[in-house]
Amino acid sequence: MAIQSGVKTLRKAGGVCLDLLFPRRCPVCHAPAPPGEDMCPECRERLPLIRTARCRICGKPVRNGEDICQDCGTTPHLFTQGMGVFLYDETMRETMSFFKYKGRREYGEALGTELFRAAGSRLLDWGVRAVLPVPIHASRRRERGYNQSEILAARVAELAGLPLLRKVLLRTGKTPPLKNLNPIERRDALARAMALCGPAPRVPVLLIDDIYTTGATIDAAAGLLGSCGTPEVYFLTVCIGGGFMVQY
Ligand SMILES: [Zn+2]
Ligand SMILES: [Zn+2]
Protein backbone atom coordinates (compact mmCIF):
# COMPACT_ATOMS: atom_id res chain seq x y z
CA MET A 1 0.00 0.00 0.00
CA ALA A 2 2.78 2.41 1.07
CA ILE A 3 4.78 1.49 -2.03
CA GLN A 4 1.79 2.01 -4.25
CA SER A 5 0.98 5.44 -2.85
CA GLY A 6 4.71 6.32 -3.16
CA VAL A 7 4.64 5.40 -6.83
CA LYS A 8 1.52 7.47 -7.29
CA THR A 9 3.19 10.47 -5.64
CA LEU A 10 6.28 10.04 -7.84
CA ARG A 11 4.13 9.79 -10.92
CA LYS A 12 2.25 12.86 -9.89
CA ALA A 13 5.49 14.73 -9.19
CA GLY A 14 6.83 13.63 -12.60
CA GLY A 15 3.67 14.92 -14.22
CA VAL A 16 4.04 18.25 -12.43
CA CYS A 17 7.70 18.53 -13.64
CA LEU A 18 6.58 17.80 -17.19
CA ASP A 19 3.85 20.39 -16.83
CA LEU A 20 6.44 22.96 -15.74
CA LEU A 21 8.65 22.19 -18.73
CA PHE A 22 5.82 21.91 -21.25
CA PRO A 23 2.80 23.61 -19.74
CA ARG A 24 -0.52 22.22 -20.85
CA ARG A 25 -2.83 24.93 -22.00
CA CYS A 26 -6.31 25.37 -20.65
CA PRO A 27 -8.85 24.63 -23.41
CA VAL A 28 -11.01 27.58 -22.40
CA CYS A 29 -8.64 30.53 -21.83
CA HIS A 30 -5.60 29.00 -23.67
CA ALA A 31 -3.23 30.14 -20.89
CA PRO A 32 -0.94 27.56 -19.20
CA ALA A 33 -3.11 25.41 -16.92
CA PRO A 34 -2.19 25.18 -13.21
CA PRO A 35 0.56 22.55 -12.57
CA GLY A 36 -0.88 19.05 -12.51
CA GLU A 37 -4.20 20.24 -13.96
CA ASP A 38 -5.44 20.24 -17.53
CA MET A 39 -7.82 23.16 -17.08
CA CYS A 40 -8.19 26.18 -14.77
CA PRO A 41 -10.85 25.41 -12.14
CA GLU A 42 -12.58 28.73 -12.86
CA CYS A 43 -12.64 27.97 -16.60
CA ARG A 44 -14.24 24.59 -15.89
CA GLU A 45 -17.06 26.51 -14.20
CA ARG A 46 -17.57 28.50 -17.40
CA LEU A 47 -18.15 25.42 -19.58
CA PRO A 48 -21.77 25.33 -20.85
CA LEU A 49 -22.80 22.08 -19.16
CA ILE A 50 -26.35 21.15 -20.14
CA ARG A 51 -28.49 21.05 -17.01
CA THR A 52 -31.94 21.40 -18.57
CA ALA A 53 -34.36 18.67 -19.67
CA ARG A 54 -32.95 16.48 -22.45
CA CYS A 55 -34.32 14.44 -25.31
CA ARG A 56 -34.63 10.84 -24.12
CA ILE A 57 -32.97 9.55 -27.30
CA CYS A 58 -30.26 11.98 -28.44
CA GLY A 59 -29.85 14.06 -25.28
CA LYS A 60 -30.48 17.44 -26.97
CA PRO A 61 -31.95 20.08 -24.70
CA VAL A 62 -35.75 20.14 -24.98
CA ARG A 63 -38.46 22.32 -23.50
CA ASN A 64 -39.81 21.19 -20.15
CA GLY A 65 -42.39 18.48 -20.56
CA GLU A 66 -41.05 17.29 -23.92
CA ASP A 67 -39.85 13.71 -23.98
CA ILE A 68 -38.04 13.73 -27.32
CA CYS A 69 -36.74 16.51 -29.56
CA GLN A 70 -38.20 17.46 -32.91
CA ASP A 71 -35.35 15.75 -34.80
CA CYS A 72 -35.88 12.43 -33.04
CA GLY A 73 -39.63 12.81 -33.53
CA THR A 74 -39.23 12.98 -37.30
CA THR A 75 -36.17 10.78 -37.97
CA PRO A 76 -35.76 7.33 -36.44
CA HIS A 77 -32.18 6.74 -35.28
CA LEU A 78 -30.01 3.66 -35.59
CA PHE A 79 -28.17 4.24 -32.30
CA THR A 80 -29.75 3.22 -29.03
CA GLN A 81 -29.25 6.37 -26.96
CA GLY A 82 -26.67 9.02 -26.22
CA MET A 83 -25.88 12.52 -25.12
CA GLY A 84 -23.66 15.51 -25.70
CA VAL A 85 -22.25 17.09 -22.58
CA PHE A 86 -21.89 20.78 -23.49
CA LEU A 87 -23.96 23.17 -25.52
CA TYR A 88 -22.18 24.28 -28.70
CA ASP A 89 -21.96 27.95 -27.72
CA GLU A 90 -19.26 30.54 -28.51
CA THR A 91 -16.90 29.23 -25.79
CA MET A 92 -17.11 25.65 -27.06
CA ARG A 93 -16.93 26.75 -30.67
CA GLU A 94 -13.54 28.35 -29.98
CA THR A 95 -12.30 25.46 -27.83
CA MET A 96 -13.24 22.89 -30.48
CA SER A 97 -11.68 24.94 -33.24
CA PHE A 98 -8.33 25.08 -31.37
CA PHE A 99 -8.59 21.35 -30.66
CA LYS A 100 -9.39 20.37 -34.25
CA TYR A 101 -7.60 22.92 -36.38
CA LYS A 102 -4.79 24.47 -34.31
CA GLY A 103 -3.02 21.37 -33.07
CA ARG A 104 -4.12 21.60 -29.42
CA ARG A 105 -4.21 17.86 -29.00
CA GLU A 106 -4.08 18.12 -25.21
CA TYR A 107 -7.48 19.84 -25.21
CA GLY A 108 -8.94 16.46 -26.15
CA GLU A 109 -7.50 14.88 -23.04
CA ALA A 110 -9.01 17.61 -20.85
CA LEU A 111 -12.35 17.35 -22.65
CA GLY A 112 -12.29 13.55 -22.44
CA THR A 113 -11.97 13.89 -18.68
CA GLU A 114 -14.96 16.27 -18.68
CA LEU A 115 -16.97 13.77 -20.76
CA PHE A 116 -16.34 11.09 -18.20
CA ARG A 117 -16.94 13.43 -15.29
CA ALA A 118 -20.36 14.43 -16.67
CA ALA A 119 -21.51 11.13 -18.14
CA GLY A 120 -19.54 8.35 -16.43
CA SER A 121 -22.61 7.13 -14.53
CA ARG A 122 -24.55 6.79 -17.81
CA LEU A 123 -21.94 4.31 -19.04
CA LEU A 124 -22.84 2.05 -16.14
CA ASP A 125 -26.57 2.39 -16.87
CA TRP A 126 -25.98 1.58 -20.53
CA GLY A 127 -23.71 -1.36 -19.79
CA VAL A 128 -21.22 -0.48 -22.55
CA ARG A 129 -18.24 -2.80 -22.81
CA ALA A 130 -15.97 -1.09 -25.34
CA VAL A 131 -15.25 2.43 -26.63
CA LEU A 132 -14.93 3.31 -30.34
CA PRO A 133 -13.92 6.65 -31.82
CA VAL A 134 -15.80 7.93 -34.87
CA PRO A 135 -13.16 7.63 -37.62
CA ILE A 136 -11.83 10.37 -39.88
CA HIS A 137 -10.29 9.90 -43.31
CA ALA A 138 -6.55 9.07 -43.41
CA SER A 139 -5.76 12.23 -45.38
CA ARG A 140 -7.50 14.40 -42.80
CA ARG A 141 -5.68 12.58 -40.03
CA ARG A 142 -2.34 13.24 -41.74
CA GLU A 143 -3.20 16.90 -42.15
CA ARG A 144 -4.35 17.29 -38.52
CA GLY A 145 -1.86 14.85 -36.98
CA TYR A 146 -4.55 13.01 -35.03
CA ASN A 147 -8.18 11.98 -34.99
CA GLN A 148 -9.82 14.28 -32.45
CA SER A 149 -12.43 11.64 -31.54
CA GLU A 150 -9.71 9.11 -30.80
CA ILE A 151 -8.03 11.44 -28.27
CA LEU A 152 -11.38 11.90 -26.50
CA ALA A 153 -12.22 8.19 -26.69
CA ALA A 154 -8.81 7.13 -25.32
CA ARG A 155 -9.31 9.28 -22.22
CA VAL A 156 -12.88 8.06 -21.65
CA ALA A 157 -11.81 4.42 -22.11
CA GLU A 158 -8.91 4.88 -19.69
CA LEU A 159 -11.09 6.48 -17.01
CA ALA A 160 -13.92 3.96 -17.49
CA GLY A 161 -11.54 0.97 -17.52
CA LEU A 162 -12.93 -0.16 -20.91
CA PRO A 163 -11.06 -1.35 -24.01
CA LEU A 164 -10.52 1.22 -26.77
CA LEU A 165 -11.20 -0.26 -30.20
CA ARG A 166 -9.42 2.22 -32.48
CA LYS A 167 -9.43 0.23 -35.66
CA VAL A 168 -12.86 -1.34 -35.95
CA LEU A 169 -14.45 1.58 -37.81
CA LEU A 170 -12.65 3.07 -40.77
CA ARG A 171 -13.37 6.15 -42.86
CA THR A 172 -12.86 4.98 -46.43
CA GLY A 173 -14.14 8.07 -48.22
CA LYS A 174 -14.19 11.81 -47.68
CA THR A 175 -17.34 13.33 -46.22
CA PRO A 176 -19.66 13.82 -49.19
CA PRO A 177 -21.47 17.17 -49.67
CA LEU A 178 -24.48 16.89 -47.36
CA LYS A 179 -26.12 20.27 -47.83
CA ASN A 180 -29.14 19.33 -49.89
CA LEU A 181 -29.71 15.87 -48.44
CA ASN A 182 -32.43 14.88 -45.99
CA PRO A 183 -31.38 13.11 -42.73
CA ILE A 184 -31.75 9.59 -44.15
CA GLU A 185 -29.81 10.49 -47.30
CA ARG A 186 -27.08 12.07 -45.15
CA ARG A 187 -26.81 8.95 -43.05
CA ASP A 188 -26.60 6.70 -46.10
CA ALA A 189 -23.99 8.92 -47.78
CA LEU A 190 -21.89 8.89 -44.59
CA ALA A 191 -22.31 5.13 -44.20
CA ARG A 192 -20.92 4.67 -47.72
CA ALA A 193 -17.84 6.61 -46.59
CA MET A 194 -17.24 4.21 -43.65
CA ALA A 195 -16.36 0.55 -43.36
CA LEU A 196 -15.80 -2.05 -40.68
CA CYS A 197 -12.27 -3.29 -40.43
CA GLY A 198 -12.52 -6.57 -38.57
CA PRO A 199 -15.41 -8.17 -36.73
CA ALA A 200 -18.06 -5.96 -35.10
CA PRO A 201 -18.06 -6.19 -31.29
CA ARG A 202 -20.82 -8.49 -29.98
CA VAL A 203 -21.30 -6.33 -26.87
CA PRO A 204 -22.94 -2.92 -26.27
CA VAL A 205 -20.48 -0.23 -27.36
CA LEU A 206 -19.93 3.48 -26.84
CA LEU A 207 -19.16 5.71 -29.83
CA ILE A 208 -17.29 8.95 -29.16
CA ASP A 209 -17.36 12.01 -31.39
CA ASP A 210 -16.65 15.71 -30.92
CA ILE A 211 -19.97 17.24 -31.98
CA TYR A 212 -23.50 15.93 -32.50
CA THR A 213 -25.55 17.94 -34.98
CA THR A 214 -28.16 15.93 -36.87
CA GLY A 215 -26.85 12.58 -35.67
CA ALA A 216 -26.17 11.39 -39.23
CA THR A 217 -22.55 10.42 -38.50
CA ILE A 218 -23.40 8.50 -35.33
CA ASP A 219 -26.30 6.83 -37.16
CA ALA A 220 -24.06 5.81 -40.06
CA ALA A 221 -21.55 4.19 -37.70
CA ALA A 222 -24.29 2.62 -35.55
CA GLY A 223 -26.01 1.21 -38.66
CA LEU A 224 -22.80 -0.43 -39.84
CA LEU A 225 -22.05 -1.92 -36.44
CA GLY A 226 -25.66 -3.01 -35.88
CA SER A 227 -25.91 -4.75 -39.25
CA CYS A 228 -22.81 -6.77 -38.37
CA GLY A 229 -24.00 -7.92 -34.95
CA THR A 230 -23.28 -5.21 -32.36
CA PRO A 231 -26.38 -5.36 -30.15
CA GLU A 232 -26.54 -1.76 -28.85
CA VAL A 233 -24.71 1.41 -29.82
CA TYR A 234 -24.60 4.39 -27.44
CA PHE A 235 -22.80 7.67 -27.98
CA LEU A 236 -21.18 10.52 -26.11
CA THR A 237 -20.11 13.77 -27.72
CA VAL A 238 -18.44 16.82 -26.24
CA CYS A 239 -20.95 19.23 -27.80
CA ILE A 240 -24.51 19.08 -28.99
CA GLY A 241 -26.66 21.68 -30.68
CA GLY A 242 -29.91 22.81 -29.11
CA GLY A 243 -32.04 23.61 -32.15
CA PHE A 244 -33.85 21.67 -34.83
CA MET A 245 -31.62 20.41 -37.67
CA VAL A 246 -28.86 22.82 -36.67
CA GLN A 247 -26.11 23.11 -39.25
CA TYR A 248 -22.57 23.96 -38.17
ZN1 LIG B 1 -8.38 28.65 -18.23
ZN1 LIG C 1 -33.46 13.89 -29.85
XYZ file of C-alpha atoms and ligand atoms in Angstrom:
250
model
C 0.000 0.000 0.000
C 2.779 2.414 1.069
C 4.785 1.495 -2.035
C 1.790 2.008 -4.252
C 0.983 5.443 -2.853
C 4.705 6.320 -3.162
C 4.637 5.398 -6.833
C 1.516 7.465 -7.287
C 3.189 10.466 -5.638
C 6.280 10.040 -7.835
C 4.128 9.789 -10.924
C 2.253 12.863 -9.885
C 5.491 14.728 -9.186
C 6.827 13.630 -12.600
C 3.674 14.916 -14.216
C 4.044 18.253 -12.431
C 7.700 18.526 -13.637
C 6.578 17.800 -17.187
C 3.847 20.395 -16.831
C 6.440 22.956 -15.737
C 8.652 22.189 -18.727
C 5.818 21.912 -21.246
C 2.803 23.614 -19.735
C -0.521 22.215 -20.854
C -2.827 24.935 -22.000
C -6.312 25.372 -20.651
C -8.851 24.629 -23.411
C -11.011 27.578 -22.402
C -8.637 30.531 -21.830
C -5.605 29.005 -23.675
C -3.228 30.141 -20.889
C -0.945 27.560 -19.201
C -3.111 25.405 -16.919
C -2.193 25.177 -13.211
C 0.562 22.554 -12.575
C -0.884 19.048 -12.505
C -4.196 20.240 -13.961
C -5.437 20.244 -17.527
C -7.817 23.164 -17.076
C -8.194 26.180 -14.765
C -10.850 25.405 -12.135
C -12.579 28.730 -12.857
C -12.640 27.967 -16.603
C -14.242 24.587 -15.892
C -17.060 26.505 -14.198
C -17.574 28.503 -17.399
C -18.153 25.425 -19.577
C -21.765 25.329 -20.846
C -22.797 22.085 -19.157
C -26.353 21.149 -20.139
C -28.490 21.047 -17.015
C -31.943 21.397 -18.566
C -34.365 18.672 -19.674
C -32.945 16.484 -22.452
C -34.325 14.442 -25.311
C -34.634 10.839 -24.124
C -32.972 9.553 -27.302
C -30.257 11.985 -28.440
C -29.849 14.062 -25.278
C -30.479 17.436 -26.973
C -31.945 20.084 -24.703
C -35.745 20.145 -24.977
C -38.458 22.324 -23.502
C -39.806 21.188 -20.151
C -42.386 18.483 -20.555
C -41.051 17.290 -23.921
C -39.849 13.709 -23.982
C -38.044 13.726 -27.320
C -36.736 16.506 -29.555
C -38.196 17.463 -32.911
C -35.350 15.750 -34.798
C -35.875 12.426 -33.041
C -39.634 12.806 -33.529
C -39.230 12.975 -37.303
C -36.173 10.778 -37.969
C -35.757 7.334 -36.435
C -32.181 6.738 -35.278
C -30.005 3.655 -35.595
C -28.170 4.245 -32.303
C -29.749 3.217 -29.030
C -29.250 6.367 -26.960
C -26.674 9.022 -26.223
C -25.876 12.524 -25.117
C -23.660 15.513 -25.698
C -22.254 17.086 -22.577
C -21.889 20.779 -23.485
C -23.963 23.172 -25.518
C -22.180 24.277 -28.698
C -21.956 27.952 -27.718
C -19.258 30.541 -28.507
C -16.896 29.233 -25.791
C -17.111 25.653 -27.056
C -16.926 26.746 -30.673
C -13.544 28.348 -29.977
C -12.296 25.461 -27.832
C -13.237 22.890 -30.482
C -11.683 24.943 -33.242
C -8.331 25.085 -31.374
C -8.588 21.355 -30.659
C -9.390 20.367 -34.246
C -7.601 22.918 -36.375
C -4.791 24.467 -34.311
C -3.017 21.370 -33.067
C -4.116 21.605 -29.416
C -4.210 17.861 -28.996
C -4.079 18.123 -25.211
C -7.475 19.837 -25.214
C -8.942 16.458 -26.154
C -7.502 14.884 -23.042
C -9.011 17.612 -20.851
C -12.352 17.346 -22.654
C -12.290 13.547 -22.439
C -11.971 13.895 -18.682
C -14.960 16.271 -18.683
C -16.968 13.770 -20.757
C -16.343 11.085 -18.195
C -16.943 13.432 -15.293
C -20.356 14.432 -16.674
C -21.511 11.129 -18.139
C -19.537 8.348 -16.426
C -22.607 7.134 -14.534
C -24.549 6.790 -17.806
C -21.937 4.310 -19.036
C -22.838 2.047 -16.138
C -26.572 2.390 -16.866
C -25.981 1.584 -20.527
C -23.706 -1.358 -19.790
C -21.223 -0.478 -22.549
C -18.238 -2.804 -22.809
C -15.975 -1.086 -25.342
C -15.248 2.426 -26.626
C -14.932 3.311 -30.340
C -13.916 6.651 -31.817
C -15.795 7.926 -34.867
C -13.165 7.626 -37.623
C -11.829 10.373 -39.880
C -10.289 9.896 -43.309
C -6.549 9.071 -43.408
C -5.765 12.231 -45.384
C -7.498 14.404 -42.798
C -5.679 12.579 -40.029
C -2.339 13.240 -41.736
C -3.204 16.901 -42.149
C -4.346 17.288 -38.518
C -1.862 14.854 -36.984
C -4.553 13.009 -35.029
C -8.185 11.982 -34.994
C -9.817 14.280 -32.454
C -12.433 11.638 -31.540
C -9.712 9.111 -30.799
C -8.031 11.436 -28.273
C -11.376 11.896 -26.502
C -12.215 8.185 -26.692
C -8.808 7.133 -25.324
C -9.311 9.276 -22.222
C -12.883 8.063 -21.652
C -11.815 4.421 -22.109
C -8.915 4.879 -19.691
C -11.094 6.475 -17.007
C -13.920 3.962 -17.488
C -11.545 0.967 -17.523
C -12.930 -0.162 -20.910
C -11.057 -1.350 -24.013
C -10.519 1.216 -26.767
C -11.197 -0.262 -30.205
C -9.420 2.223 -32.476
C -9.435 0.225 -35.659
C -12.865 -1.343 -35.952
C -14.454 1.578 -37.810
C -12.647 3.067 -40.765
C -13.371 6.145 -42.858
C -12.858 4.978 -46.429
C -14.138 8.069 -48.223
C -14.187 11.812 -47.683
C -17.336 13.331 -46.220
C -19.657 13.823 -49.186
C -21.465 17.173 -49.672
C -24.482 16.892 -47.361
C -26.118 20.271 -47.829
C -29.138 19.325 -49.891
C -29.706 15.865 -48.445
C -32.428 14.878 -45.990
C -31.381 13.115 -42.729
C -31.752 9.591 -44.147
C -29.809 10.491 -47.304
C -27.077 12.069 -45.153
C -26.813 8.953 -43.049
C -26.600 6.701 -46.096
C -23.994 8.923 -47.777
C -21.886 8.886 -44.593
C -22.310 5.126 -44.201
C -20.923 4.670 -47.721
C -17.836 6.609 -46.590
C -17.244 4.209 -43.651
C -16.358 0.549 -43.357
C -15.801 -2.046 -40.685
C -12.266 -3.290 -40.426
C -12.518 -6.565 -38.572
C -15.410 -8.169 -36.726
C -18.057 -5.964 -35.099
C -18.058 -6.192 -31.287
C -20.820 -8.490 -29.978
C -21.301 -6.331 -26.874
C -22.938 -2.921 -26.270
C -20.483 -0.230 -27.356
C -19.928 3.482 -26.845
C -19.158 5.714 -29.831
C -17.294 8.948 -29.160
C -17.357 12.014 -31.386
C -16.652 15.714 -30.919
C -19.971 17.242 -31.983
C -23.505 15.930 -32.504
C -25.546 17.937 -34.980
C -28.161 15.929 -36.872
C -26.847 12.578 -35.668
C -26.166 11.390 -39.231
C -22.548 10.423 -38.499
C -23.405 8.499 -35.334
C -26.299 6.829 -37.161
C -24.057 5.812 -40.063
C -21.551 4.193 -37.697
C -24.294 2.622 -35.552
C -26.007 1.214 -38.657
C -22.800 -0.425 -39.838
C -22.054 -1.917 -36.444
C -25.659 -3.005 -35.881
C -25.914 -4.751 -39.249
C -22.810 -6.768 -38.368
C -23.997 -7.921 -34.955
C -23.284 -5.207 -32.360
C -26.381 -5.357 -30.151
C -26.541 -1.757 -28.849
C -24.705 1.415 -29.822
C -24.597 4.392 -27.439
C -22.795 7.665 -27.984
C -21.180 10.519 -26.115
C -20.105 13.766 -27.721
C -18.443 16.824 -26.236
C -20.954 19.233 -27.797
C -24.514 19.081 -28.995
C -26.664 21.682 -30.683
C -29.911 22.814 -29.106
C -32.037 23.608 -32.150
C -33.852 21.669 -34.826
C -31.625 20.408 -37.667
C -28.855 22.824 -36.674
C -26.105 23.113 -39.253
C -22.570 23.960 -38.166
Zn -8.384 28.654 -18.229
Zn -33.456 13.893 -29.846
